[in-house]
Amino acid sequence: MLTVVVFLPLLACAVLLPVRRRLHDRAYSWAWIATSAADLALVIVLWAGLDAGGGLQYEQRARWIPGAGVSYHVGVDGLSLPLVALTCLLFLAVAVYSLRERRRIRSYVCLFLFLQTVCLGLFVALDLILFFVFFDLSIVGMFFVIAGWGHGEQGRAAALKFFLYTFIGSLALLLGFIGLYLAAFPHTFDMVELARADPLAGRGTYAALVLLAIGAGLAVKTPTVPFHTWLPPAHTDAPAAGSAILAGVLLKMGTYGFVRIAMPLLPAGWRAHALVFIVVGVVSVVYGALVALAQTNFKRMIAYTSVNHMGYVILAVGAAGVLAGTDVQARSLAVTGAVTQMVSHGLLTGALFLLTGALHDRGGTYEMDAYSGLASPTPKLAAATAVAAFASLGIPGFSGFVAEFQVFTGSLASQAVATAIALTGIVITAALFLRALRRMFLGPVRLPPAVGGEFRDLAATESFSIVPLLGLSLLIGIAPRFLLDVIEPAGRTLVELVAR
Amino acid sequence: MNENLTALVPEIALLAAAVIGLLAGSWLPRRRQWIIAALAAAACVTGMIATAFTMAEGREQTVFSDAFAVDTATDAGRLTVLGALLLVGAMSVERMRHHRREAEYYVLLLLTGAGTLAMIGANDLLMLFAGYLLAGVPAYALAGFAKDAAGTEAALKYYLMGALLGTVMLAGIATTYGAGHATLYGELRTALPSAAYGLVATGLVALLAGVLFKIGGVPAHFWVPDVTDGAMAPVAAYVTTLPKIGGLIAAYRLLHQALPTSEVNWPLLLAVLAALSMTLGNLAAFFQTSVKRLLAYSTISQVGYLLMAVAVATRSDLAQRGLLFYLAAYALTNLGAFAVVTELPDARTLDDYRGLARHRPGLAAVLVICLLGLVGTPPTGVFLGKLQVFSAAIDGGYTWLAALAVTNTVASLFYYLRWLAPVFWSTAGDTPADAAGRWSAAVAYVAGAGSLALGIAGGAALPLTTGPLLP
């Protein structure tokens, strides 16, 4: 079942490729939407059948390269299923949004279908090498999206930077995986077996080096300060759909790696060095927010708020590794908050990036100074952006609040100072979003000189892709139980694994 | 004494086909010379089938007073060499059809292939040197086969380096014989630990000189870029692939079988050589504009990664598996890249590949698979090979080498992407490059698909590479 979910998009791509010359461009886009919708439906079935307290489910294991200790092992639990669902939803939203795309639509659709398989595969992988394969392929896929459909020559440079940077990270990750593999007897890359055996228990320096390699690799992808410098150019020069996937799904690969690999497989190392992650998280929160405040480019600003939001996740997972002065409940609250934050950030930033894409389609620029008073010609665009911005800064009633509330409550017990500093991040994000909204949507109407004549409001395809994301965020904000019931048991299991 | 000739079917098939091809080629009219090419292909296929039989029935043995070992390493090496030879032959078809010396070309290819096979199985220093010569001399002729200025220079350089380092190797054999009073690896293993340190060390270094020349590793790598650039593209594919397979397996066998307990710290020597090869190869590749030179330097750096496995030959159980698998994956991937180069004879610089993705999407896809494969991106075969080799290096206590290799892998990404970038960024003015023909395109597709399949279905191939070496 999981294999079907993962490879369905790739299968669709394989079916679509041979008939490339005969189909109309539109047919391609609709085939993509149908595939994504079918995949999402399958995931909803999986969700309905999930026993939240039952650990890993829908497991499938097949021999792949037994000689090297590699197997095809997939499964989901409360940590990964929300991200799988988020991936399917975001890809569907992007598919709807991309009905407006005109450039080389065939390769575009195939590339995104390929990316969807890769992203889903990563979140269900229970083998380190399988994880790594998908991790690397996501970089390759996104490279071509940015290079092929980004903004001209600059886009290519950004794509190259993105590729080199994250590829270095992935290789550090590989070294860490090899370290884990060699420490276990018999040698294996299987995450479940490694978590059970805990091969690095009591091996101080070796475990620290492995954690350093894995932590650095994941930190690049997340990204956290100081490894975040690839992110702003990649986002600024990527097409809107690419940005939404990059921020909504690909960044989660880093944070998901922390809860799936670094914490359960290296519990002793994680506890010993949790403070490092807490500090990195807090610095990312504050630094990301401050730099975002200084931006004049709307898309770049949102890119930096991603650094800020991912900082909360790192803070929470770090706090979950500190045993002193806290109890299981607080720590599992922190982990639950971290996973909720991943989902929430995916929804909201995905929506925000699609909105900036809509803005760029009309005005031809992301510069905030070029726009003013957009609320009167484009009320829908203004309303959607305002809702997304408020939700993103953590206003109660939306998913961001649920997530950040849990993160702070869970971290406060042991890390009062760090949490207090991180709280300032919320204040700064609130300031920068409000300022951006005021500059662009209120005041006298002023449009970029490139716009000739009318400045259209959101079209149907844009509304249909963006509004459901915001709606779901609202639903999680008001009635979060359906999500938390799935995450909480898995979070508790993870906390127990870390504490052993 | 075991004189079982059936154990040597692959070698004999190549040699017999070479002799028959030479004789028949003198009489066949030019339009029928393709028969020799078919004969060569048949010889390769025969050899592969015979190897498969040996593997399936477990008929590992040593023959002719243990001078030649037919074991796991030989079998895996034979399959790789014969498969690669088949691909090289196929990608030469267009270039060689109706050529005045078509038959000679395939005969030379068969002879040097036989020499490579001899190196792979050599279990005796003299056998090793015989293989060195048989693999080398026809290759010098192949390098200058086009009889143009660049080819002649390439052949001369190749020959001079080969002759010089071959002599050094011969001196190494003499020194080792003086130290251990034997040339058989099995006997050397017992004799060398009690021999004088200086003699053994000198002999080993001299022996390695010849091997390094064969595989194109630093510091014997100077011929690689000139020969690759000067020779015809299929020949360039040959010299950057097959001799490496022969030389590396020969080195592995020599170190693993003859010097496992020697006092000479050869693992460190090999590790340093590996580090130098991968680093210098990469640095030199950075700003190349000619695709063949870029590939040439990339093969030097690949040799560095492969040497890592040789360095930990006796220190990690993963070394043999890593080496043999990496060699097979490397051969397929490198040949795939060269097949694309052969298919587009007029595209000599990186800029000439501009817009390839639009005109020839299939070839562009092969190029992406092969170049990203050479970097070690999953799920290609080289990724799995690298994984094994890096694991072996860490397992054998050379973590610094593995870290350096990872750094180099990242650095290598730069020049491979320099090539891939123009492929996808077409401008209005570019025109499709002339294609050589169907054969080299087919080789490109086969090699690209094979490189990918070897990574995905690596589980089926890996067991073929595990098994003891015969003394």
Coordinates of N, CA and C in Angstrom, one line a residue, chain B residues 231-328:
Chain B
A231 N 43.7 10.4 -28.9 CA 43.2 9.2 -29.5 C 41.7 9.3 -30.0
M232 N 41.3 8.4 -30.8 CA 39.9 8.4 -31.2 C 39.0 8.2 -29.9
A233 N 37.8 8.7 -30.0 CA 36.9 8.6 -28.8 C 36.8 7.1 -28.3
P234 N 36.5 6.1 -29.1 CA 36.4 4.8 -28.6 C 37.6 4.3 -28.0
V235 N 38.8 4.6 -28.6 CA 40.0 4.2 -28.0 C 40.2 4.9 -26.6
A236 N 39.9 6.2 -26.6 CA 40.0 6.9 -25.3 C 39.1 6.2 -24.3
A237 N 37.9 5.8 -24.7 CA 37.1 5.0 -23.7 C 37.8 3.8 -23.3
Y238 N 38.4 3.1 -24.2 CA 39.2 1.9 -23.8 C 40.2 2.2 -22.8
V239 N 41.2 3.1 -23.1 CA 42.3 3.3 -22.3 C 42.0 3.9 -20.9
T240 N 40.8 4.5 -20.8 CA 40.4 5.0 -19.4 C 39.6 4.0 -18.7
T241 N 39.3 2.8 -19.3 CA 38.4 1.9 -18.5 C 39.1 0.5 -18.3
L242 N 39.5 -0.2 -19.4 CA 39.9 -1.5 -19.2 C 41.2 -1.7 -18.5
P243 N 42.3 -0.9 -18.9 CA 43.5 -1.2 -18.1 C 43.4 -0.9 -16.6
K244 N 42.4 0.0 -16.2 CA 42.2 0.2 -14.8 C 41.7 -1.1 -14.1
I245 N 40.7 -1.7 -14.8 CA 40.2 -3.0 -14.2 C 41.3 -4.0 -14.0
G246 N 42.1 -4.2 -15.1 CA 43.2 -5.1 -15.0 C 44.2 -4.7 -13.9
G247 N 44.7 -3.5 -13.9 CA 45.7 -3.1 -13.0 C 45.2 -3.1 -11.6
L248 N 44.0 -2.7 -11.3 CA 43.6 -2.6 -9.9 C 43.4 -4.0 -9.3
I249 N 42.8 -4.9 -10.1 CA 42.6 -6.2 -9.6 C 43.9 -6.9 -9.4
A250 N 44.9 -6.6 -10.3 CA 46.2 -7.2 -10.2 C 46.9 -6.7 -8.9
A251 N 46.8 -5.4 -8.7 CA 47.4 -4.8 -7.5 C 46.7 -5.4 -6.2
Y252 N 45.4 -5.5 -6.3 CA 44.7 -6.0 -5.1 C 45.2 -7.5 -4.8
R253 N 45.3 -8.3 -5.9 CA 45.7 -9.7 -5.7 C 47.2 -9.7 -5.2
L254 N 48.0 -8.9 -5.8 CA 49.4 -8.9 -5.4 C 49.6 -8.5 -3.9
L255 N 48.9 -7.4 -3.5 CA 49.1 -7.0 -2.1 C 48.4 -7.9 -1.1
H256 N 47.3 -8.4 -1.5 CA 46.5 -9.3 -0.6 C 47.1 -10.7 -0.5
Q257 N 47.7 -11.2 -1.6 CA 48.2 -12.5 -1.6 C 49.7 -12.6 -1.2
A258 N 50.5 -11.7 -1.7 CA 51.9 -11.8 -1.6 C 52.5 -11.1 -0.3
L259 N 51.8 -10.0 0.1 CA 52.4 -9.2 1.1 C 51.4 -9.0 2.3
P260 N 50.6 -9.9 2.7 CA 49.6 -9.6 3.7 C 50.3 -9.3 5.1
T261 N 51.4 -10.0 5.4 CA 52.0 -9.8 6.7 C 53.3 -9.1 6.6
S262 N 53.6 -8.5 5.5 CA 54.9 -7.8 5.4 C 55.0 -6.7 6.3
E263 N 56.2 -6.4 6.7 CA 56.5 -5.2 7.6 C 56.3 -3.9 6.8
V264 N 56.5 -4.0 5.5 CA 56.3 -2.7 4.7 C 54.9 -2.2 4.9
N265 N 54.9 -0.9 5.2 CA 53.5 -0.3 5.5 C 52.9 0.1 4.2
W266 N 52.6 -0.9 3.3 CA 52.0 -0.5 2.0 C 50.6 0.1 2.1
P267 N 49.8 -0.3 3.2 CA 48.5 0.3 3.2 C 48.6 1.9 3.2
L268 N 49.5 2.4 4.0 CA 49.7 3.8 4.1 C 50.1 4.4 2.8
L269 N 51.1 3.7 2.1 CA 51.5 4.2 0.8 C 50.4 4.3 -0.2
L270 N 49.6 3.2 -0.2 CA 48.4 3.2 -1.1 C 47.4 4.3 -0.8
A271 N 47.2 4.5 0.5 CA 46.3 5.5 1.0 C 46.7 6.9 0.5
V272 N 48.0 7.1 0.6 CA 48.6 8.4 0.2 C 48.4 8.6 -1.3
L273 N 48.7 7.5 -2.0 CA 48.6 7.5 -3.5 C 47.1 7.8 -3.9
A274 N 46.2 7.1 -3.2 CA 44.8 7.3 -3.4 C 44.4 8.8 -3.2
A275 N 44.9 9.3 -2.1 CA 44.5 10.7 -1.7 C 45.1 11.6 -2.8
L276 N 46.3 11.4 -3.3 CA 46.9 12.3 -4.3 C 46.1 12.1 -5.6
S277 N 45.8 10.9 -6.0 CA 45.1 10.7 -7.3 C 43.8 11.5 -7.3
M278 N 43.0 11.2 -6.2 CA 41.6 11.8 -6.3 C 41.7 13.4 -6.2
T279 N 42.7 13.9 -5.4 CA 42.8 15.3 -5.3 C 43.3 16.0 -6.5
L280 N 44.5 15.5 -7.0 CA 45.1 16.1 -8.2 C 44.2 16.0 -9.4
G281 N 43.6 14.8 -9.6 CA 42.7 14.6 -10.7 C 41.5 15.6 -10.7
N282 N 41.0 15.8 -9.5 CA 39.9 16.7 -9.4 C 40.3 18.2 -9.7
L283 N 41.4 18.5 -9.1 CA 41.8 19.9 -9.2 C 42.1 20.2 -10.7
A284 N 42.8 19.3 -11.4 CA 43.1 19.5 -12.8 C 41.9 19.5 -13.6
A285 N 40.8 18.8 -13.2 CA 39.6 18.8 -14.1 C 38.8 20.1 -14.0
F286 N 39.0 20.8 -13.0 CA 38.2 22.0 -12.7 C 37.9 22.9 -13.9
F287 N 38.9 23.3 -14.5 CA 38.7 24.3 -15.6 C 39.0 23.9 -17.0
Q288 N 38.9 22.6 -17.2 CA 39.0 22.0 -18.5 C 37.8 22.5 -19.4
T289 N 38.1 22.8 -20.6 CA 37.0 23.1 -21.5 C 36.8 22.0 -22.5
S290 N 37.8 21.1 -22.7 CA 37.6 20.0 -23.7 C 36.9 18.8 -22.9
V291 N 35.9 18.3 -23.5 CA 35.2 17.2 -22.8 C 36.0 16.0 -22.5
K292 N 36.9 15.7 -23.5 CA 37.7 14.5 -23.4 C 38.8 14.7 -22.3
R293 N 39.3 15.9 -22.2 CA 40.3 16.1 -21.2 C 39.6 16.1 -19.8
L294 N 38.4 16.7 -19.8 CA 37.7 16.7 -18.5 C 37.5 15.2 -18.0
L295 N 37.0 14.4 -18.9 CA 36.8 13.0 -18.6 C 38.1 12.3 -18.2
A296 N 39.2 12.7 -18.9 CA 40.4 12.1 -18.5 C 40.8 12.4 -17.1
Y297 N 40.7 13.6 -16.7 CA 41.1 13.9 -15.3 C 40.1 13.3 -14.3
S298 N 38.8 13.2 -14.8 CA 37.9 12.6 -13.9 C 38.2 11.1 -13.6
T299 N 38.8 10.5 -14.7 CA 39.1 9.1 -14.5 C 40.3 9.0 -13.5
I300 N 41.2 10.0 -13.5 CA 42.3 9.9 -12.6 C 41.8 10.0 -11.1
S301 N 40.8 10.9 -10.9 CA 40.2 11.0 -9.6 C 39.5 9.7 -9.2
Q302 N 38.8 9.1 -10.2 CA 38.1 7.9 -9.9 C 39.1 6.8 -9.4
V303 N 40.3 6.8 -10.1 CA 41.3 5.8 -9.7 C 41.6 6.0 -8.2
G304 N 41.6 7.3 -7.8 CA 41.9 7.5 -6.4 C 40.9 6.8 -5.5
Y305 N 39.6 7.0 -5.8 CA 38.6 6.3 -5.0 C 38.8 4.8 -5.0
L306 N 39.1 4.3 -6.2 CA 39.3 2.8 -6.3 C 40.5 2.3 -5.5
L307 N 41.5 3.1 -5.5 CA 42.7 2.7 -4.7 C 42.5 2.7 -3.2
M308 N 41.4 3.4 -2.8 CA 41.1 3.3 -1.3 C 40.8 1.8 -0.9
A309 N 40.1 1.1 -1.8 CA 39.8 -0.3 -1.5 C 41.1 -1.1 -1.5
V310 N 42.0 -0.8 -2.4 CA 43.3 -1.6 -2.5 C 44.1 -1.3 -1.2
A311 N 44.0 -0.1 -0.7 CA 44.8 0.3 0.5 C 44.3 -0.5 1.7
V312 N 43.1 -0.8 1.8 CA 42.6 -1.6 3.0 C 42.4 -3.0 2.6
A313 N 43.1 -3.5 1.6 CA 42.9 -4.9 1.1 C 42.9 -5.9 2.2
T314 N 43.8 -5.8 3.1 CA 43.9 -6.8 4.2 C 43.3 -6.3 5.5
R315 N 42.8 -5.1 5.5 CA 42.4 -4.6 6.8 C 40.9 -4.5 6.9
S316 N 40.1 -4.8 5.8 CA 38.7 -4.8 5.9 C 38.1 -5.9 5.0
D317 N 37.1 -6.6 5.5 CA 36.4 -7.6 4.7 C 35.6 -7.0 3.5
L318 N 35.3 -5.7 3.7 CA 34.5 -5.0 2.7 C 35.3 -4.6 1.4
A319 N 36.6 -4.7 1.5 CA 37.5 -4.1 0.4 C 37.2 -4.8 -0.9
Q320 N 37.3 -6.1 -0.9 CA 37.2 -6.8 -2.2 C 35.9 -6.6 -2.9
R321 N 34.8 -6.7 -2.1 CA 33.5 -6.5 -2.6 C 33.4 -5.0 -3.2
G322 N 33.9 -4.1 -2.4 CA 33.8 -2.7 -2.9 C 34.5 -2.5 -4.2
L323 N 35.8 -3.0 -4.2 CA 36.6 -2.8 -5.4 C 36.0 -3.4 -6.6
L324 N 35.5 -4.7 -6.5 CA 35.0 -5.4 -7.7 C 33.7 -4.7 -8.2
F325 N 32.9 -4.4 -7.2 CA 31.6 -3.8 -7.6 C 31.8 -2.4 -8.2
Y326 N 32.7 -1.6 -7.5 CA 32.9 -0.2 -8.0 C 33.5 -0.3 -9.4
L327 N 34.4 -1.3 -9.7 CA 35.0 -1.4 -11.0 C 33.9 -1.6 -12.1
A328 N 33.0 -2.5 -11.8 CA 32.0 -2.8 -12.8 C 31.1 -1.6 -13.0

